[in-house]
PDB file of C-alpha atoms in Angstrom:
ATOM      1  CA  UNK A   1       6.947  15.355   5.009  1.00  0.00           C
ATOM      2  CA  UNK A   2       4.717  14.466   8.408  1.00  0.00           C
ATOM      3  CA  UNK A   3       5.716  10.992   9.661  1.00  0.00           C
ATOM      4  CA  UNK A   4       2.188   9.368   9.528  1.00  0.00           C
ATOM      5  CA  UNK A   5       0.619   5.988  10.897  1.00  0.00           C
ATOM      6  CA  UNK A   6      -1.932   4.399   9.482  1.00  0.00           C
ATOM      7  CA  UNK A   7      -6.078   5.051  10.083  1.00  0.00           C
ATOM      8  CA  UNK A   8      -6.269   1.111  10.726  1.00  0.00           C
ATOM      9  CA  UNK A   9      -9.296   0.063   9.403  1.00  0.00           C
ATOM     10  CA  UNK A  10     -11.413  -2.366  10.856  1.00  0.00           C
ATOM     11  CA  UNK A  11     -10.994  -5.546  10.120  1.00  0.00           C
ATOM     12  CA  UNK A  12     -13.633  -7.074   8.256  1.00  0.00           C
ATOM     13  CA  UNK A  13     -14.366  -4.280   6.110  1.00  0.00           C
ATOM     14  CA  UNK A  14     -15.126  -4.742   2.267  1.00  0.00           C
ATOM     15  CA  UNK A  15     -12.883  -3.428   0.383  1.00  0.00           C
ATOM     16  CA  UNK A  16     -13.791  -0.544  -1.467  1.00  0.00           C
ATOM     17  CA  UNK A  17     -14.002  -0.396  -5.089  1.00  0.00           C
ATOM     18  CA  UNK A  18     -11.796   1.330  -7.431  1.00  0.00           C
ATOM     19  CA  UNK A  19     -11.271   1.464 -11.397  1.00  0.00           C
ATOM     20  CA  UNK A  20      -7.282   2.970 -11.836  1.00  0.00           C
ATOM     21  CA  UNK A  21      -5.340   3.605 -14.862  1.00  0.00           C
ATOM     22  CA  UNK A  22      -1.753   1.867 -14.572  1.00  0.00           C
ATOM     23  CA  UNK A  23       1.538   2.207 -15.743  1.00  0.00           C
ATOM     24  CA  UNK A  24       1.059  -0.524 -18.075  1.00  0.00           C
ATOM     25  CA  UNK A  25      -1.785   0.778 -20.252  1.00  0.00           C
ATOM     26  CA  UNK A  26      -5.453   0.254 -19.247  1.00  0.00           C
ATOM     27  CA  UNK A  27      -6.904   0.405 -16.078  1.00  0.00           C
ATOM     28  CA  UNK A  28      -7.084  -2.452 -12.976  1.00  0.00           C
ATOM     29  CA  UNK A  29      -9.804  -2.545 -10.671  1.00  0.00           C
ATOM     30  CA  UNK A  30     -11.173  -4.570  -7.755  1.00  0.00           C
ATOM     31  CA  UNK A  31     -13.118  -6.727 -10.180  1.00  0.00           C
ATOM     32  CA  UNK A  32     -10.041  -8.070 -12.029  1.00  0.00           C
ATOM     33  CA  UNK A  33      -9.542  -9.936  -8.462  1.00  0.00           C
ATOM     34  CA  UNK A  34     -12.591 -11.779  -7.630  1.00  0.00           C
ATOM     35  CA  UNK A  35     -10.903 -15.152  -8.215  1.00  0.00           C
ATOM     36  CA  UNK A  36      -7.519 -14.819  -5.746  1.00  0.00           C
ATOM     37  CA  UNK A  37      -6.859 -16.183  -2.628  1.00  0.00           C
ATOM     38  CA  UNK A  38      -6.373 -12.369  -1.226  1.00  0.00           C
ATOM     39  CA  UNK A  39      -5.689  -8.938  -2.139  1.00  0.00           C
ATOM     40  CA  UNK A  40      -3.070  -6.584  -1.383  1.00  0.00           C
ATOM     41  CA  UNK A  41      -3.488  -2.944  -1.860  1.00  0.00           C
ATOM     42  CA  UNK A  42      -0.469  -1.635  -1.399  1.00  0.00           C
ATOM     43  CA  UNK A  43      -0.611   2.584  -1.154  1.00  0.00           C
ATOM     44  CA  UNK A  44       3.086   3.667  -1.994  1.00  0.00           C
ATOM     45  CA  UNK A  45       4.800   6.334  -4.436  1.00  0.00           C
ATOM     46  CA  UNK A  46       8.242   6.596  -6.033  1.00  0.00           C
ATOM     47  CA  UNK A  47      10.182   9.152  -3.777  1.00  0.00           C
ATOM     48  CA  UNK A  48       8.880   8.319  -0.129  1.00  0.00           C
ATOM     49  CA  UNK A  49      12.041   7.211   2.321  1.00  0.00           C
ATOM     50  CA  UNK A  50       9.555   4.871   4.101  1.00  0.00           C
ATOM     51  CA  UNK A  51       8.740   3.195   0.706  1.00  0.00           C
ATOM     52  CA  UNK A  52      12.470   2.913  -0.983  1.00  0.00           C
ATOM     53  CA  UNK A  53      13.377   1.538   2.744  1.00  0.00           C
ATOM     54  CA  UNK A  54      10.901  -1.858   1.491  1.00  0.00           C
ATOM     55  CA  UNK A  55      10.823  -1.636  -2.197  1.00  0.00           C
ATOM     56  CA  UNK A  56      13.345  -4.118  -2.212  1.00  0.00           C
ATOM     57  CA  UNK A  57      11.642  -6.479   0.022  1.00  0.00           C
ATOM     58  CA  UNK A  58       8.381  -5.352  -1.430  1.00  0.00           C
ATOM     59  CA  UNK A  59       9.401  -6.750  -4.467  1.00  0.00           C
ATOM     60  CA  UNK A  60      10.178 -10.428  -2.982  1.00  0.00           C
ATOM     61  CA  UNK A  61       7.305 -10.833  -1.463  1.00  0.00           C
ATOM     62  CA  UNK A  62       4.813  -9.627  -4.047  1.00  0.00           C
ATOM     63  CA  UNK A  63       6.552 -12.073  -6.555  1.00  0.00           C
ATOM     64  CA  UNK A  64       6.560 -14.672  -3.904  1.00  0.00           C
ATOM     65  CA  UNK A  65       3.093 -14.350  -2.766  1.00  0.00           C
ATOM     66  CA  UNK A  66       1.265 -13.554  -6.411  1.00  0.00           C
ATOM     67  CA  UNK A  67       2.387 -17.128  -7.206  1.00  0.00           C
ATOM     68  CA  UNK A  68       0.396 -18.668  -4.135  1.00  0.00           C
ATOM     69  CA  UNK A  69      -2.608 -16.499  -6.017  1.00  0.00           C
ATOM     70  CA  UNK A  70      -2.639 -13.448  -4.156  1.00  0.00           C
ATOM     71  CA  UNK A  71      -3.265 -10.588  -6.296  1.00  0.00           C
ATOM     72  CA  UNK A  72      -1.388  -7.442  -5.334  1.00  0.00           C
ATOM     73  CA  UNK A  73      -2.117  -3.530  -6.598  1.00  0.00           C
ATOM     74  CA  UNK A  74      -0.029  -0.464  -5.984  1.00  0.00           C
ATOM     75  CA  UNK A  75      -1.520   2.813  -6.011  1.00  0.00           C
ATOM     76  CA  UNK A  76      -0.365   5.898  -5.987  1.00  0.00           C
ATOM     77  CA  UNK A  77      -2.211   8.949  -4.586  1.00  0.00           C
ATOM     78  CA  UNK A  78      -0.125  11.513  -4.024  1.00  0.00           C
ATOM     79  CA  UNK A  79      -0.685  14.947  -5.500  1.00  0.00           C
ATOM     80  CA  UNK A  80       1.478  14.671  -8.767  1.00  0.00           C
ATOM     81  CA  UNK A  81       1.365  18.479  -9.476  1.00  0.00           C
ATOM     82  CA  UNK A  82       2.985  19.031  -6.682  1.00  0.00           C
ATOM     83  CA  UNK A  83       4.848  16.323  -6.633  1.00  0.00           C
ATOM     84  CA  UNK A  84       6.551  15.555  -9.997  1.00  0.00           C
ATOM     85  CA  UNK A  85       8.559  12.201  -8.812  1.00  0.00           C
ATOM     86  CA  UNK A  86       5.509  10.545  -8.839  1.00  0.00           C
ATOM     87  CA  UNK A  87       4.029  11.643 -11.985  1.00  0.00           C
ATOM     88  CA  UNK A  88       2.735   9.152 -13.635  1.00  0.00           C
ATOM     89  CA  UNK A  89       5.275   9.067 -16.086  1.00  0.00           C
ATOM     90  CA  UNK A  90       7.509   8.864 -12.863  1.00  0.00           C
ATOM     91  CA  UNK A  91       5.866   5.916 -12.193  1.00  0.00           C
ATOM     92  CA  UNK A  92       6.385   3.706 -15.369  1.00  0.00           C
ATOM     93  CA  UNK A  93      10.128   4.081 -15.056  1.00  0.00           C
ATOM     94  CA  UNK A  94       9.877   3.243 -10.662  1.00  0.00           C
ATOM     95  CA  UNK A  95       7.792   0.049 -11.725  1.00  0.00           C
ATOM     96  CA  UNK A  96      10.655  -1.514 -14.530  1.00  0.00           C
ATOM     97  CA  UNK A  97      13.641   0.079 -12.314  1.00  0.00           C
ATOM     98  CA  UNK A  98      12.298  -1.655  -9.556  1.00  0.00           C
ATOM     99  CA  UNK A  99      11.031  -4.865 -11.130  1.00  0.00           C
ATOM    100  CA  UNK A 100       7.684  -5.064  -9.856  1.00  0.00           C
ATOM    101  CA  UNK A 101       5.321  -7.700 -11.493  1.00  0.00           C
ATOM    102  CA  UNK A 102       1.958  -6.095  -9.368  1.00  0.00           C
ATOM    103  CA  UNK A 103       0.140  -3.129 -11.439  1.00  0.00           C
ATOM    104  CA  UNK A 104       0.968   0.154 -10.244  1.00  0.00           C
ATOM    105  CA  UNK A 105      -1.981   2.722 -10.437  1.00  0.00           C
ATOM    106  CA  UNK A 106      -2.946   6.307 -10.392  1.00  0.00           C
ATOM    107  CA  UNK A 107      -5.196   7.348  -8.149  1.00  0.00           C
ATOM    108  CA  UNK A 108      -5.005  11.174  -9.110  1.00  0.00           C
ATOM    109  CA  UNK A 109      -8.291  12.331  -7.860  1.00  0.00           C
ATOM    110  CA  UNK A 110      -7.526  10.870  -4.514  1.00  0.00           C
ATOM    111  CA  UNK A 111     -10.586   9.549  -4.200  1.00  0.00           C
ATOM    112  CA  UNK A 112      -9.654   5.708  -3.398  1.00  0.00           C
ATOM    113  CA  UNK A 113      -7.089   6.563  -1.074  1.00  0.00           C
ATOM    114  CA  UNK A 114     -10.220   8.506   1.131  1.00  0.00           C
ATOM    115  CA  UNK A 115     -12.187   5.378   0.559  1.00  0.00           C
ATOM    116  CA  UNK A 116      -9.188   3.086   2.129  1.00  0.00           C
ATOM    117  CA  UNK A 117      -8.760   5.490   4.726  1.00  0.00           C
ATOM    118  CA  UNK A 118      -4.639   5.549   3.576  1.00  0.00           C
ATOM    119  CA  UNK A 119      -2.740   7.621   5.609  1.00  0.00           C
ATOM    120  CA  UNK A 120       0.532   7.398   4.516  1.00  0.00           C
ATOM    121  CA  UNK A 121       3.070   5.449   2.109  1.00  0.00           C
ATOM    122  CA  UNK A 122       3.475   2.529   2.448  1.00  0.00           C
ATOM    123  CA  UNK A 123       0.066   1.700   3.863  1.00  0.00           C
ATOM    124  CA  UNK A 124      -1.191  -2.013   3.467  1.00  0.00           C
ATOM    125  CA  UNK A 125      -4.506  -3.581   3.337  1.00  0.00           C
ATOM    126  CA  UNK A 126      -5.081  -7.298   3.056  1.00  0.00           C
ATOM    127  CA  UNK A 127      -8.054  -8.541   2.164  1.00  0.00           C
ATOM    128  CA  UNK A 128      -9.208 -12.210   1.940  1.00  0.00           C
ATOM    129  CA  UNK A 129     -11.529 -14.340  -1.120  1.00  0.00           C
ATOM    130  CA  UNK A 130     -14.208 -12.701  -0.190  1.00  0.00           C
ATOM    131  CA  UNK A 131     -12.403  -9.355   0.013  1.00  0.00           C
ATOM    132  CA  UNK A 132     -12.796  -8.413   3.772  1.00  0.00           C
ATOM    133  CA  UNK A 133      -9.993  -6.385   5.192  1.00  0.00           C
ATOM    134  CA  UNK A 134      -7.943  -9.073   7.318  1.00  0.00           C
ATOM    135  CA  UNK A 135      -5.128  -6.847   8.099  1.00  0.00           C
ATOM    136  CA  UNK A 136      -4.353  -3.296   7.975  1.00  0.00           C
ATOM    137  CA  UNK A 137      -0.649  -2.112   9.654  1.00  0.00           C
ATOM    138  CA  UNK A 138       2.980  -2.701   8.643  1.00  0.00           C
ATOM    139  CA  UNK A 139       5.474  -4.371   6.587  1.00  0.00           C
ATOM    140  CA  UNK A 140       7.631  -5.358   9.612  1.00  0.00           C
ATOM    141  CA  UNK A 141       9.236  -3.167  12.405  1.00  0.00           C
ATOM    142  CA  UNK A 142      11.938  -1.731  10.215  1.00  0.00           C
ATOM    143  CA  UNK A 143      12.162   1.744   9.462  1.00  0.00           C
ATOM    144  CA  UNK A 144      14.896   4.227   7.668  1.00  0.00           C
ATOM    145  CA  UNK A 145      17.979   4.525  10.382  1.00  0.00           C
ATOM    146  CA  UNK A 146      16.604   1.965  12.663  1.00  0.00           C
ATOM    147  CA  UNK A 147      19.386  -0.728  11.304  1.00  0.00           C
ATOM    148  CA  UNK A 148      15.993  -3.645  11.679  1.00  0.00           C
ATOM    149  CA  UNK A 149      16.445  -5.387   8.859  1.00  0.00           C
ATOM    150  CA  UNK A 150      13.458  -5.642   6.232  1.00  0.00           C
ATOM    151  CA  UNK A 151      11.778  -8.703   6.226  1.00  0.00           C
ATOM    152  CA  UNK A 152       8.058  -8.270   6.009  1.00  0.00           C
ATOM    153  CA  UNK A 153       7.946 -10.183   8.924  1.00  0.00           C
ATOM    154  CA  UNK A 154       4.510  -9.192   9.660  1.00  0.00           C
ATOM    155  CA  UNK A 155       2.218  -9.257   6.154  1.00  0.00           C
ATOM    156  CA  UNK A 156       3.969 -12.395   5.510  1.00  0.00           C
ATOM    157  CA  UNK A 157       2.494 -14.026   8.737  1.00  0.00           C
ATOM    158  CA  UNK A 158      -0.896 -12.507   7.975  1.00  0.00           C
ATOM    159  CA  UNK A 159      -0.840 -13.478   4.068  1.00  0.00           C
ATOM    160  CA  UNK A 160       0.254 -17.212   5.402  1.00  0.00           C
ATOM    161  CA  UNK A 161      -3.064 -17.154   7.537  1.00  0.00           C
ATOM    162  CA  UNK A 162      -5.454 -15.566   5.238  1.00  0.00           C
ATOM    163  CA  UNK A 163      -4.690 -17.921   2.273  1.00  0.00           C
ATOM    164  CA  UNK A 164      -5.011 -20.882   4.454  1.00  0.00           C
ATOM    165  CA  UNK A 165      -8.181 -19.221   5.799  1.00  0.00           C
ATOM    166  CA  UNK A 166      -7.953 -18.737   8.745  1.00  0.00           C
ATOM    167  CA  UNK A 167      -7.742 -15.039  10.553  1.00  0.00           C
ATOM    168  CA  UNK A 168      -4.418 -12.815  11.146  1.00  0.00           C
ATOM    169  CA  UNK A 169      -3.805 -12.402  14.966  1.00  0.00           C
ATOM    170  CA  UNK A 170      -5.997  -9.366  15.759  1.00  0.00           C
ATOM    171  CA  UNK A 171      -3.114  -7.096  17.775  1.00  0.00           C
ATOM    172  CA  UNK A 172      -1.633  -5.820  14.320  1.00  0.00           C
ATOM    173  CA  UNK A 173       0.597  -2.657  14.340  1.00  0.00           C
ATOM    174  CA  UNK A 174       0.080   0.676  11.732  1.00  0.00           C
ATOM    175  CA  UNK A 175       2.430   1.226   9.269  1.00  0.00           C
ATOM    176  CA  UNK A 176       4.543   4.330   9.673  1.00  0.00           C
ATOM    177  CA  UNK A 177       5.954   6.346   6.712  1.00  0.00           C
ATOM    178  CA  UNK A 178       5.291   9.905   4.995  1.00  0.00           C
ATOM    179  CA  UNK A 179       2.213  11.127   4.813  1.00  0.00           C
ATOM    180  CA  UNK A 180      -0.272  10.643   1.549  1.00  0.00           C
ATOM    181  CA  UNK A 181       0.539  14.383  -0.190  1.00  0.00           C
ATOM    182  CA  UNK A 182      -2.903  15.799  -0.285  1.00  0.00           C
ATOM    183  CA  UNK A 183      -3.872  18.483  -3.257  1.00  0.00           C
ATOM    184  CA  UNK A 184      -4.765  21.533  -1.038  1.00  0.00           C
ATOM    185  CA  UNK A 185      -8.610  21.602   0.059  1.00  0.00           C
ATOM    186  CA  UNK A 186      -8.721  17.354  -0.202  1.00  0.00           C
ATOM    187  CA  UNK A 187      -7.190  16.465   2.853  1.00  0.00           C
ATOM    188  CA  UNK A 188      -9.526  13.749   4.945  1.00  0.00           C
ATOM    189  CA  UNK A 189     -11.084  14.481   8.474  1.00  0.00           C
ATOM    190  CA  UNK A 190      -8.273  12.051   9.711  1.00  0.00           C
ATOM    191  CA  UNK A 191      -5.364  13.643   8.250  1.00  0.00           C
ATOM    192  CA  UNK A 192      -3.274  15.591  11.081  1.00  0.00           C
ATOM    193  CA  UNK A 193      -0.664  17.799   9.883  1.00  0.00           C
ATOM    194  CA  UNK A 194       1.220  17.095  13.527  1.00  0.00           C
ATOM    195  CA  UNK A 195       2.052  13.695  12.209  1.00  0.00           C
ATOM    196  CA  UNK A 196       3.078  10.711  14.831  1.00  0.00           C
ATOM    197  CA  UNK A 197       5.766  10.451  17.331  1.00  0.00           C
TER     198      UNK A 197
END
């Protein structure tokens, strides 16, 4: 594991497309959200420290916000042959255990996470009606050990401002957690095996 931030992508960026399979049969794509108030794309997995450190919380405020008519995805990149925890099989059982009402997809060829420019789990993008990024960073300043409590502080203010449309403050802090688990000969120009302080 290399603790990673994220690539922070510019804000106003469209959001790229993707067509997923998820856990629930079928596939979800960036289509199937052209009529809510914002999008979350949430990049996450099932073993990650950094990820069951907010799953909890994660789950609050996805139920919370999806009823304000924010549509939320998970997605899952990581390299599942390697990685067997986050098979997708893995994955059904992570999305009833933990309750989560958001489809959670596979993005097995990795390709979507290069598009995002993810960097690690969790990683959040939040994009507005129109779906232009409106905040890239993370959940809150809690981490594993830091005894912060998890509030999602920090997407909740900039979900509160981008469905009342207006614009996120613009000093917004990366997410921090374990880097995206790259199939050998995939990993992105921006992926540094040193990791982050």
């Amino acid at each position: 594991m290399v603790r990673t931030a994220s690539t922070m992508m510019p804000l106003g960026t469209v959001a790229p497309d993707f067509s997923l399979p998820e856990t629930d049969g079928g596939t979800v794509s960036l289509a199937d959200f052209k009529d809510h108030k914002a999008l979350l794309v949430i990049f996450l997995c099932n073993h990650c420290p950094y990820v069951k450190h907010v799953a909890e919380q994660l789950k609050l405020l996805t139920d919370e916000y999806m009823q304000h008519g924010v549509g939320v995805v998970g997605i899952n990149s990581n390299d599942i042959a390697k990685y067997a925890d986050d098979d997708f099989d893995a994955m059904k059982a992570e999305k009833e255990s933990r309750g989560y009402g958001f489809p959670y997809a596979l993005d097995e060829d990795q390709s979507v996470a290069i598009a995002y420019g993810a960097a690690c789990t969790p990683d959040f993008f939040l994009f507005d009606a129109d779906h232009k990024l409106t905040y890239r960073g993370q959940l809150d300043a809690s981490r594993p050990k830091s005894d912060l409590p998890v509030t999602g502080a920090d997407l909740r203010a900039a979900l509160d401002e981008t469905i009342a449309g207006r614009s996120p403050k613009a000093e917004q802090r990366p997410s921090i957690g374990c880097n995206i688990k790259w199939k050998e000969g995939n990993e992105p120009t921006y992926f540094d095996p040193n990791g982050t302080a």
